[in-house]
PDB file of C-alpha atoms in Angstrom:
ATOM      1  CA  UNK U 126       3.560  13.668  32.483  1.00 80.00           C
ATOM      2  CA  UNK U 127      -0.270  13.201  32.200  1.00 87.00           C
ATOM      3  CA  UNK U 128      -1.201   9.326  31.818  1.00 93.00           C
ATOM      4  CA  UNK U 129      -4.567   8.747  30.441  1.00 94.00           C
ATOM      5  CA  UNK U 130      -6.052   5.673  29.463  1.00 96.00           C
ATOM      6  CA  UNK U 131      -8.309   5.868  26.214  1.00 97.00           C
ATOM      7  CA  UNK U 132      -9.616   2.113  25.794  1.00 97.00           C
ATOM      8  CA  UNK U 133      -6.941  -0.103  24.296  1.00 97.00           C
ATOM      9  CA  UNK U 134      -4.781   3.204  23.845  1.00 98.00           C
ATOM     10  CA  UNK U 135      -2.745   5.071  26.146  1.00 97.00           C
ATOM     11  CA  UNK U 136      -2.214   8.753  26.543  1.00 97.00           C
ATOM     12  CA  UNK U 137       0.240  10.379  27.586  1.00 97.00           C
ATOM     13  CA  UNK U 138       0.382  14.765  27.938  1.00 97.00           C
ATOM     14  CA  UNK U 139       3.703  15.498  27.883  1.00 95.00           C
ATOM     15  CA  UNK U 140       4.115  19.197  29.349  1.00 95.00           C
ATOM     16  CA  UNK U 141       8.018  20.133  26.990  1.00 94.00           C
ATOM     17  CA  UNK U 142       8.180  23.377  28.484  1.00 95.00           C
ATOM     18  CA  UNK U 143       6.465  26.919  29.162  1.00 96.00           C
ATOM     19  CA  UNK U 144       6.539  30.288  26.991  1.00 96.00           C
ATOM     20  CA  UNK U 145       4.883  33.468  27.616  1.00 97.00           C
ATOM     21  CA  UNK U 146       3.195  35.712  24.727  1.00 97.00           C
ATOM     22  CA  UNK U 147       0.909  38.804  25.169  1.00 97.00           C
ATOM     23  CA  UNK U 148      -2.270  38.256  26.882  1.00 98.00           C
ATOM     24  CA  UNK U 149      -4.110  40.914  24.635  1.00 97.00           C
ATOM     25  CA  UNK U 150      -3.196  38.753  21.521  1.00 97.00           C
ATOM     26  CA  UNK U 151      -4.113  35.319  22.773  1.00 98.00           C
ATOM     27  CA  UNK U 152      -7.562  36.796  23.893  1.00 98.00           C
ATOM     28  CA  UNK U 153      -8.026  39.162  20.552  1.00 97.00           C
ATOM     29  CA  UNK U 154     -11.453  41.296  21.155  1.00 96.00           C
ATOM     30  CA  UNK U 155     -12.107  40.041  24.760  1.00 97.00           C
ATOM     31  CA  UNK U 156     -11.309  42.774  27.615  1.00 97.00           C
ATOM     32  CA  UNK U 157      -8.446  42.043  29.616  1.00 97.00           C
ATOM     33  CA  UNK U 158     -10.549  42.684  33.127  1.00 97.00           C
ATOM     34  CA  UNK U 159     -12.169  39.441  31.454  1.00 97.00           C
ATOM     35  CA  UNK U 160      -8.933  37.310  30.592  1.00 97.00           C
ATOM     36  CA  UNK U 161      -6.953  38.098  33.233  1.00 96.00           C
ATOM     37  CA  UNK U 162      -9.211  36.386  36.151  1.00 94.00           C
ATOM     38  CA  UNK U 163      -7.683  33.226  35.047  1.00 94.00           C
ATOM     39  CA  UNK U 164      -4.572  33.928  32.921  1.00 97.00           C
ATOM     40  CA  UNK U 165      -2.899  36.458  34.787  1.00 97.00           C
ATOM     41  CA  UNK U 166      -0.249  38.526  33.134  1.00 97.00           C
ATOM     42  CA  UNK U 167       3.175  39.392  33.901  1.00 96.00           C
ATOM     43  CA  UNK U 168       4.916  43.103  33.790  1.00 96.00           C
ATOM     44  CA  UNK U 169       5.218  43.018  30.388  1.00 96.00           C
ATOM     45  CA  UNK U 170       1.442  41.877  29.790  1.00 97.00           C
ATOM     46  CA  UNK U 171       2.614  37.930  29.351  1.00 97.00           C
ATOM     47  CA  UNK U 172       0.422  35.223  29.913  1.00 98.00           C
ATOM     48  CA  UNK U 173       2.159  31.928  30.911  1.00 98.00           C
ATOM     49  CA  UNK U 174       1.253  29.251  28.519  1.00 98.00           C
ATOM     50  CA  UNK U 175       2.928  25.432  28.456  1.00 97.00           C
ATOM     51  CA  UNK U 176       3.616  23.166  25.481  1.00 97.00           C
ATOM     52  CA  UNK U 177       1.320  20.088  25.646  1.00 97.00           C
ATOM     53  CA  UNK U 178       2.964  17.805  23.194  1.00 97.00           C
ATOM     54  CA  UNK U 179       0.648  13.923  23.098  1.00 98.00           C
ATOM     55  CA  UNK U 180       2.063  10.996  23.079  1.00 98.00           C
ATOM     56  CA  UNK U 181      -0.733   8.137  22.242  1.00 98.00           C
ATOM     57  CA  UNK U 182       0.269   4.441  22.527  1.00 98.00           C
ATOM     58  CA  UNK U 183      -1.996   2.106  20.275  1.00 97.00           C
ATOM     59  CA  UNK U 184      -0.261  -1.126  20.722  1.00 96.00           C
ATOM     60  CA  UNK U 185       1.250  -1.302  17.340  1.00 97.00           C
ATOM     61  CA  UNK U 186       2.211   2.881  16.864  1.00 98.00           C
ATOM     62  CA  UNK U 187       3.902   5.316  19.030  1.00 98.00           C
ATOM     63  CA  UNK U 188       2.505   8.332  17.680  1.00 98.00           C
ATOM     64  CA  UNK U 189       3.544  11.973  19.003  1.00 98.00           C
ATOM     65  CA  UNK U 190       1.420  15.093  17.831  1.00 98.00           C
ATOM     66  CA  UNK U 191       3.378  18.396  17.998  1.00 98.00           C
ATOM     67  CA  UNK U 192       7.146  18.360  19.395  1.00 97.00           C
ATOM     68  CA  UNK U 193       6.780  21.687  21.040  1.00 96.00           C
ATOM     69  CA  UNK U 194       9.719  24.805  20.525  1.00 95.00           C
ATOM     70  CA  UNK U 195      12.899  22.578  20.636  1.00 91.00           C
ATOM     71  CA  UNK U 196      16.046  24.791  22.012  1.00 89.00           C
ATOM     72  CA  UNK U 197      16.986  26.237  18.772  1.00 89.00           C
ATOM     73  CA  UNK U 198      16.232  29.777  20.466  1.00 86.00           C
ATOM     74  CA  UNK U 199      19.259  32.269  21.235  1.00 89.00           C
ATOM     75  CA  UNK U 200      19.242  34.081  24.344  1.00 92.00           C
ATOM     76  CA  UNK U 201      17.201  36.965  22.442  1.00 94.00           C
ATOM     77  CA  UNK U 202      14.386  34.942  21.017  1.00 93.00           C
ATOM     78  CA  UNK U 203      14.157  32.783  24.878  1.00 93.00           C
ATOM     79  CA  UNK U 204      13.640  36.361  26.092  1.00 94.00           C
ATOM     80  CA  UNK U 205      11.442  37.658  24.276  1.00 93.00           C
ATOM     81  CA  UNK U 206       9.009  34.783  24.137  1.00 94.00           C
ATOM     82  CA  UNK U 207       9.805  33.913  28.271  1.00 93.00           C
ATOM     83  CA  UNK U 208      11.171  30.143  27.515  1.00 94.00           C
ATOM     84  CA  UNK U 209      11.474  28.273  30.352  1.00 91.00           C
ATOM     85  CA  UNK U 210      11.694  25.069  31.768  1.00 88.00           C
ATOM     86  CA  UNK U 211      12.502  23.528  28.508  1.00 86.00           C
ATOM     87  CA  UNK U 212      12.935  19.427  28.681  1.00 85.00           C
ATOM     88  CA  UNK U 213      14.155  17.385  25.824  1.00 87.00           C
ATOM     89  CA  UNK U 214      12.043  14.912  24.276  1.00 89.00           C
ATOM     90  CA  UNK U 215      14.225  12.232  25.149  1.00 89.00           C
ATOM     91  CA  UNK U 216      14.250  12.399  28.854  1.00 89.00           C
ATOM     92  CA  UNK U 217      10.471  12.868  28.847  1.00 92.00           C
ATOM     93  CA  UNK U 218       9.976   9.611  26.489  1.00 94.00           C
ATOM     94  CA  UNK U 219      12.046   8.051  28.723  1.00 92.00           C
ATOM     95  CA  UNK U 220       9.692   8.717  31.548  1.00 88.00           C
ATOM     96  CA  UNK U 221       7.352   6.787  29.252  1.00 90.00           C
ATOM     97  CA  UNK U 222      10.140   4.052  28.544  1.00 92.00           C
ATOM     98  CA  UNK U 223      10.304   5.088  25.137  1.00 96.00           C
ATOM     99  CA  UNK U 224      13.266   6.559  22.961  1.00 96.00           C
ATOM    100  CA  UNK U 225      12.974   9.267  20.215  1.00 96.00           C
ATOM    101  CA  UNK U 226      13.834   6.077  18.033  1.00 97.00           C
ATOM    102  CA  UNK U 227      10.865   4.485  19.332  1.00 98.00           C
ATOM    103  CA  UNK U 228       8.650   6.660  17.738  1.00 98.00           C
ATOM    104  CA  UNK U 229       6.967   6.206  14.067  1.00 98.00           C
ATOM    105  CA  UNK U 230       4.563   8.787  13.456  1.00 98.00           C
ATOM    106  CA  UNK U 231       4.614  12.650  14.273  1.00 98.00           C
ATOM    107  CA  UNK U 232       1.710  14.960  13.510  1.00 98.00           C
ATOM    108  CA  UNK U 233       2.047  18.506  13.155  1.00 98.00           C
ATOM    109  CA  UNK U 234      -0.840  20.634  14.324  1.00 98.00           C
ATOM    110  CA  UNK U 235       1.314  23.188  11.950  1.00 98.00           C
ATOM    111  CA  UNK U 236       4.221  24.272  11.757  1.00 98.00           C
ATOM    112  CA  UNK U 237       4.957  27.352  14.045  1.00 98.00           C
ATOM    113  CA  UNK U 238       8.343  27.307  16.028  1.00 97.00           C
ATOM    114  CA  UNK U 239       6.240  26.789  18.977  1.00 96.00           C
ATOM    115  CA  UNK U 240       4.581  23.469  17.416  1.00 97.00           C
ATOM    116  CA  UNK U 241       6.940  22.102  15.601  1.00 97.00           C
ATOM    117  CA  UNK U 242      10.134  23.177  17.431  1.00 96.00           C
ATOM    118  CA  UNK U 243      11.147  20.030  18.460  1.00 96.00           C
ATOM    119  CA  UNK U 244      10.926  18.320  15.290  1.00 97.00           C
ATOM    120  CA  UNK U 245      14.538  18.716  14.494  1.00 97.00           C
ATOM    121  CA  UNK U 246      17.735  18.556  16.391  1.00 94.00           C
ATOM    122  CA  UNK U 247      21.409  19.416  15.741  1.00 89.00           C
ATOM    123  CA  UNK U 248      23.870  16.351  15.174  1.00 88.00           C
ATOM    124  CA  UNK U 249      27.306  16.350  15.629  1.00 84.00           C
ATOM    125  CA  UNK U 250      28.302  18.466  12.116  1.00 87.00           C
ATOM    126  CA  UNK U 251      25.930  21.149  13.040  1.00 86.00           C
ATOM    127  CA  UNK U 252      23.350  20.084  10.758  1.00 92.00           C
ATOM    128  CA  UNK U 253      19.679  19.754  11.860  1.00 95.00           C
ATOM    129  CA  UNK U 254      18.022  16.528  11.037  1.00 96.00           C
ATOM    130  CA  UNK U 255      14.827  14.797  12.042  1.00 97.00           C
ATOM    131  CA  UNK U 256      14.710  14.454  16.077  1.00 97.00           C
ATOM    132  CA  UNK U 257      13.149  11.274  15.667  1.00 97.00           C
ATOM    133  CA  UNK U 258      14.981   9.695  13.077  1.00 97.00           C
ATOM    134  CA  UNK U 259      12.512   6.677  12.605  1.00 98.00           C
ATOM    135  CA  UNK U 260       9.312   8.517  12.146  1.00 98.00           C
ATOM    136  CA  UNK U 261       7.015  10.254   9.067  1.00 98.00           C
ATOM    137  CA  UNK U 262       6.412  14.001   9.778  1.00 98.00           C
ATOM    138  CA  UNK U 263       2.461  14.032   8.986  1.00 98.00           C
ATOM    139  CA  UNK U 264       1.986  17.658   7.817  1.00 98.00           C
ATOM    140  CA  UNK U 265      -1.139  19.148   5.443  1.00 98.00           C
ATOM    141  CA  UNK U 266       0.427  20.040   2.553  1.00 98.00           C
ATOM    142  CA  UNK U 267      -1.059  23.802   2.214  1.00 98.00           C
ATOM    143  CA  UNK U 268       0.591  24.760   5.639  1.00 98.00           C
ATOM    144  CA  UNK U 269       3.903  23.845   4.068  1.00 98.00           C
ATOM    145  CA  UNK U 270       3.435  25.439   1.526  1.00 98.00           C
ATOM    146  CA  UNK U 271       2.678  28.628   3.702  1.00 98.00           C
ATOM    147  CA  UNK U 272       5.725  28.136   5.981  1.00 98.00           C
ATOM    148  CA  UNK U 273       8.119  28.333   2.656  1.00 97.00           C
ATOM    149  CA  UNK U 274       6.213  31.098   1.247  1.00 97.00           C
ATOM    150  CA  UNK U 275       5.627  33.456   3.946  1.00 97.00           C
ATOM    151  CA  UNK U 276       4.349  37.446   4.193  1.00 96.00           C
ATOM    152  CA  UNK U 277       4.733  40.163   6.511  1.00 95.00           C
ATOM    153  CA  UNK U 278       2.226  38.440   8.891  1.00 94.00           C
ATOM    154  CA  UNK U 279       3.203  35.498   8.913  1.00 96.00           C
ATOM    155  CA  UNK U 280       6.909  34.793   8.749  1.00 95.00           C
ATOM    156  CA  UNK U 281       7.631  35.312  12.396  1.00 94.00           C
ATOM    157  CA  UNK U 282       5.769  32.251  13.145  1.00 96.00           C
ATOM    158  CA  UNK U 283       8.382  30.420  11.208  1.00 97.00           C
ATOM    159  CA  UNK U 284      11.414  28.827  11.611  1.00 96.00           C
ATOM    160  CA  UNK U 285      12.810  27.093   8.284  1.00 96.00           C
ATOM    161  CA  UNK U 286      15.483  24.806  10.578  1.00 96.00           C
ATOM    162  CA  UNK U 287      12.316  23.028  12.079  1.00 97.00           C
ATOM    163  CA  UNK U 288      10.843  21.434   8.965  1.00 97.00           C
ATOM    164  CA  UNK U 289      12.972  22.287   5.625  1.00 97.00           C
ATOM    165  CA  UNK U 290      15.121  19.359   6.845  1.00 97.00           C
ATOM    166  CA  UNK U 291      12.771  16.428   7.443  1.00 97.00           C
ATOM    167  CA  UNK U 292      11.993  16.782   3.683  1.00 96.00           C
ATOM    168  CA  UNK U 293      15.982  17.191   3.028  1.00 95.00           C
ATOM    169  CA  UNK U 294      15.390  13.224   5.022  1.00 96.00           C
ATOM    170  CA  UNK U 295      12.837  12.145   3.010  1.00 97.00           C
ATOM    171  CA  UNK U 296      11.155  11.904   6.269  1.00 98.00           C
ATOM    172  CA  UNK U 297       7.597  14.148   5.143  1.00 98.00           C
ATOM    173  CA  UNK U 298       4.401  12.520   4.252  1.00 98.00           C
ATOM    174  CA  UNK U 299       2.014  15.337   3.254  1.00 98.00           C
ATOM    175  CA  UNK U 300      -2.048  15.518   3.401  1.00 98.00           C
ATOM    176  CA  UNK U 301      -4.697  17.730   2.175  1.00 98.00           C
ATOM    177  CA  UNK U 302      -7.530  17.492   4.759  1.00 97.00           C
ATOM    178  CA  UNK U 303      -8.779  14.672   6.659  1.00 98.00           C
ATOM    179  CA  UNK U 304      -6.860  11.594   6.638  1.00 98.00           C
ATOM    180  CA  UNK U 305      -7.002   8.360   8.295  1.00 98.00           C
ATOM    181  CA  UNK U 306      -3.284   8.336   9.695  1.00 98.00           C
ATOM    182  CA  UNK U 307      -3.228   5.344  11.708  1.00 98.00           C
ATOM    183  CA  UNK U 308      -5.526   2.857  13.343  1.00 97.00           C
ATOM    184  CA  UNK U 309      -7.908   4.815  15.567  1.00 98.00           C
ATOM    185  CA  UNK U 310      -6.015   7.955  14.443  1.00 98.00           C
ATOM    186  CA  UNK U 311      -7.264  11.263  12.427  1.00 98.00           C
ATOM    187  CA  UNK U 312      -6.352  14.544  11.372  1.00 98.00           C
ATOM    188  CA  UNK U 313      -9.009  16.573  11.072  1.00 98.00           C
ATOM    189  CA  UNK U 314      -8.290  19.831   9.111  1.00 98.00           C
ATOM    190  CA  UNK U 315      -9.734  23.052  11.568  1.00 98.00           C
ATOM    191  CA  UNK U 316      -8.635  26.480   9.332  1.00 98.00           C
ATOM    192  CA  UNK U 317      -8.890  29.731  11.344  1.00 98.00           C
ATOM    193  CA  UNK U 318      -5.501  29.594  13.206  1.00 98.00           C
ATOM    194  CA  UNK U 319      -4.140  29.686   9.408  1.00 97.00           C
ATOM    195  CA  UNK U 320      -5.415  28.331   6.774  1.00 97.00           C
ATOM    196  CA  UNK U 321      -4.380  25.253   7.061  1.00 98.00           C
ATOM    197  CA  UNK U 322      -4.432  24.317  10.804  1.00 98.00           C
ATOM    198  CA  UNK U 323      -5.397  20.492  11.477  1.00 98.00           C
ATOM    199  CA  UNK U 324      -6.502  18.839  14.906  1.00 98.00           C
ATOM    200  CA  UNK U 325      -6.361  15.097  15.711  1.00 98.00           C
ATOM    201  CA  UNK U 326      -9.040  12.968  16.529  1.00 98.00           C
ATOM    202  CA  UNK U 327      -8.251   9.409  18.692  1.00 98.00           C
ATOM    203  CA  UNK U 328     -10.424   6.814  18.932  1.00 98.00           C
ATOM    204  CA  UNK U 329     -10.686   3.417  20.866  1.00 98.00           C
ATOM    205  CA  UNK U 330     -13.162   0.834  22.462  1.00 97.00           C
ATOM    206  CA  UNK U 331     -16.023   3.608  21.537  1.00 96.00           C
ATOM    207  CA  UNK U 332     -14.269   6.148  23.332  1.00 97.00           C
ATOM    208  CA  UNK U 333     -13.047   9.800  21.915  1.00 98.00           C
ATOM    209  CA  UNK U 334     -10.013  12.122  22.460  1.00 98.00           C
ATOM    210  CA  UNK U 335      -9.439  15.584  20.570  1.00 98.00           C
ATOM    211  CA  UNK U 336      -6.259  17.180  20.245  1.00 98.00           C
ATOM    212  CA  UNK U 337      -7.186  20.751  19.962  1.00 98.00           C
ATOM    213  CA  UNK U 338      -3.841  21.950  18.747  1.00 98.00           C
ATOM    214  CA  UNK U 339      -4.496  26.292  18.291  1.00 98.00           C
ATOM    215  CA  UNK U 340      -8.349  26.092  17.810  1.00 98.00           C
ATOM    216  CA  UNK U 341      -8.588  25.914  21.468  1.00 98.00           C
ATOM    217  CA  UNK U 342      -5.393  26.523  23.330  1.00 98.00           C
ATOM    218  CA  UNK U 343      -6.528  26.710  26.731  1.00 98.00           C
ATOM    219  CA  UNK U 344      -9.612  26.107  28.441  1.00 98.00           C
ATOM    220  CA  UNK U 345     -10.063  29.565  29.087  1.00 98.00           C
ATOM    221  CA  UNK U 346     -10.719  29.640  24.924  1.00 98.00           C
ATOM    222  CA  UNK U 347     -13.600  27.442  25.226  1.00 98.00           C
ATOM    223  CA  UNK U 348     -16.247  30.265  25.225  1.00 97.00           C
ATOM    224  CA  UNK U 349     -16.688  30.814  21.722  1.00 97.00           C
ATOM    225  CA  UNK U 350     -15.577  34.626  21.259  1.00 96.00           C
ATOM    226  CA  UNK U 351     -12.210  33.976  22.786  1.00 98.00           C
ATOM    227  CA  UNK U 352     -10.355  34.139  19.562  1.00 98.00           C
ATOM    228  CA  UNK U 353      -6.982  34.368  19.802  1.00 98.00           C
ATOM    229  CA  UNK U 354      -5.818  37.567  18.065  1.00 97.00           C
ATOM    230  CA  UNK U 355      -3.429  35.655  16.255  1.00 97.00           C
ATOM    231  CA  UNK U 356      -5.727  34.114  14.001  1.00 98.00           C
ATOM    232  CA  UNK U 357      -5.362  34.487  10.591  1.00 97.00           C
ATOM    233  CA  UNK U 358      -8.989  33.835   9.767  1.00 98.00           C
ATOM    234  CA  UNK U 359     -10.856  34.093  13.365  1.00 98.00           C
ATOM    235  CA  UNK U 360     -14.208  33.830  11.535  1.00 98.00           C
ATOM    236  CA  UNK U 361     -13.382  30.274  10.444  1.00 98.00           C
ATOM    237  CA  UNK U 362     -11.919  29.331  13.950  1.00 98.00           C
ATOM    238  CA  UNK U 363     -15.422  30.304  14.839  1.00 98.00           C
ATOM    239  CA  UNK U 364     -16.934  28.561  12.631  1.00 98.00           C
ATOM    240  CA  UNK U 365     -14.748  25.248  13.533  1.00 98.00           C
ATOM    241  CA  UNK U 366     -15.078  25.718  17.224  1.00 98.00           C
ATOM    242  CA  UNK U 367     -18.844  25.517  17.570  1.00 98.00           C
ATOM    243  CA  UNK U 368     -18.736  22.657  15.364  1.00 98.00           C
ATOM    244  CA  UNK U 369     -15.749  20.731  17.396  1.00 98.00           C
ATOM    245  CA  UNK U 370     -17.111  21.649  20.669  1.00 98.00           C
ATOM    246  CA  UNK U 371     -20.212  21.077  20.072  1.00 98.00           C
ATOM    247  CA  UNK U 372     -19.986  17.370  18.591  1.00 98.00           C
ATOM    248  CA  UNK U 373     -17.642  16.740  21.515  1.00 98.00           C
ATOM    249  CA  UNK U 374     -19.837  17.671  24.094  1.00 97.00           C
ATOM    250  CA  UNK U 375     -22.816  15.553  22.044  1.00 97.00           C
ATOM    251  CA  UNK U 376     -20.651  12.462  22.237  1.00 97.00           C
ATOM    252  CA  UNK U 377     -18.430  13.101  25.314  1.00 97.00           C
ATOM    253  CA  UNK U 378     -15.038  13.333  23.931  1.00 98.00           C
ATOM    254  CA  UNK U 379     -11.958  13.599  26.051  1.00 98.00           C
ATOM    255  CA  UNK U 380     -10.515  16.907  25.343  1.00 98.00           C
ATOM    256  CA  UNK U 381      -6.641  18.223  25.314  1.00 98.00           C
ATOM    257  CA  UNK U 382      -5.596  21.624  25.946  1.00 98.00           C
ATOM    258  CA  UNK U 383      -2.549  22.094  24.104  1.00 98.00           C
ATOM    259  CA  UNK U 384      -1.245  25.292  25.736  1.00 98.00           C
ATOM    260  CA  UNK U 385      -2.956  25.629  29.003  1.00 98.00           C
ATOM    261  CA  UNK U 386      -0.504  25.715  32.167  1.00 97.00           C
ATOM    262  CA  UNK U 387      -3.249  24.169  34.482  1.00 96.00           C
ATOM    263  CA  UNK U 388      -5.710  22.064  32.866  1.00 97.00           C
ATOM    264  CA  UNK U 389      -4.241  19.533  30.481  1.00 96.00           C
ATOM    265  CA  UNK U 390      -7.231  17.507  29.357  1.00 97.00           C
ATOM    266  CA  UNK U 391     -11.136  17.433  30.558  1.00 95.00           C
TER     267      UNK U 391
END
């Protein structure tokens, strides 16, 4: 765990675990005698890549955005996406002195099984139900619409067990672009990833923090033409990129790398 301190809040990075996907399709057009100096890939042509999840302390919330791939996976899917070094979320919280009770608000970046994993867990029927029973599942309201309605691109991103049942809980509260979520606390909607992709934006005491979610995964993405190849509409991650990075190197904002092994924030 990462602790930062963001004026009156605190931050904390929370690394849930590491998966490894194809370095040619998390660096799209860009060579891989380019990518490879600092992502280096394994036999099969896997980068290593680590689930960020942020946990931000205001004083009055406990606010987690993105609950990372959960351990829904069979031995299959855990292969073929190199899971590993998977922690529950309530050990970690409780490095943080927190329970999964303890927390009231979770923000989806979206909803891929890699982001939103961890949103549900199994009880003792074999039912999934919200991991964190006392919380609102903040979610744009196009993406979910996209995760029930999916195509031949997109539906491998998917799981339905990680999100059909918070609204089965009554536990969804949907946007449709920015929102004020909580005090000091923003989603800022950032298409490109897919259509609907939103980041967060913290503030405190005049100070900034950016939850970068898929329009940056890793610092490595910072240079603008490192698109992932996964993008659904890399033209508008572009587009959202030089406007993101750009205002946050204007005003100095603290910035979180939600995939990236090494570098968690800068």
């Amino acid at each position: 765990m990462f602790k930062i301190k963001l004026g009156d809040f605190e931050l904390h990075v929370i690394t849930s675990g590491f998966i490894r996907l194809d370095g040619g399709a998390m660096f799209g057009a860009v060579p891989k005698m380019l990518w490879e100096k600092t992502n280096p890939a394994d036999k099969k042509n896997r980068i290593l890549l680590a689930m960020n999840i942020l946990l931000v302390r205001t004083g009055k919330d406990n606010i987690l955005i993105d609950t990372g791939i959960g351990n829904k996976g069979d031995e299959k899917f855990n292969a073929i996406f190199g899971v590993e070094d998977y922690q529950p979320m309530d050990g970690l919280l409780g490095a943080a002195g927190l329970k999964t009770s303890d927390i009231n608000i979770v923000i989806n970046t979206h909803l891929h099984f890699d982001h939103a994993g961890g949103n549900t867990i199994m009880d003792s029927e074999g039912r999934y139900t919200p991991a964190f029973p006392n919380a609102r599942y903040i979610i744009q309201k196009g993406e979910w619409d996209d995760a029930i309605h999916t195509n031949e691109m997109t539906k491998a991103s998917y799981r339905m067990d990680d999100f059909l049942p918070l609204r089965e809980a009554g536990a969804v509260e949907f946007v449709d672009g920015d929102r004020k979520i909580a005090e000091g606390v923003m989603v800022i909607k950032t298409p490109g990833h897919n259509r609907n992709h939103q980041c967060v934006l913290i503030e405190s005491a005049n100070k900034k923090a950016f939850y970068l979610g898929d329009l940056v995964p890793t610092a490595s993405h910072i240079p603008f033409p490192y698109i992932m190849g996964y993008d659904l509409f890399p033209l508008e991650t572009l587009e959202n990129k030089k406007r993101i990075l750009n205002q946050s190197a204007d005003e100095g904002w603290l910035l979180i790398f939600e995939h990236d092994p090494k570098v968690k924030a800068g």
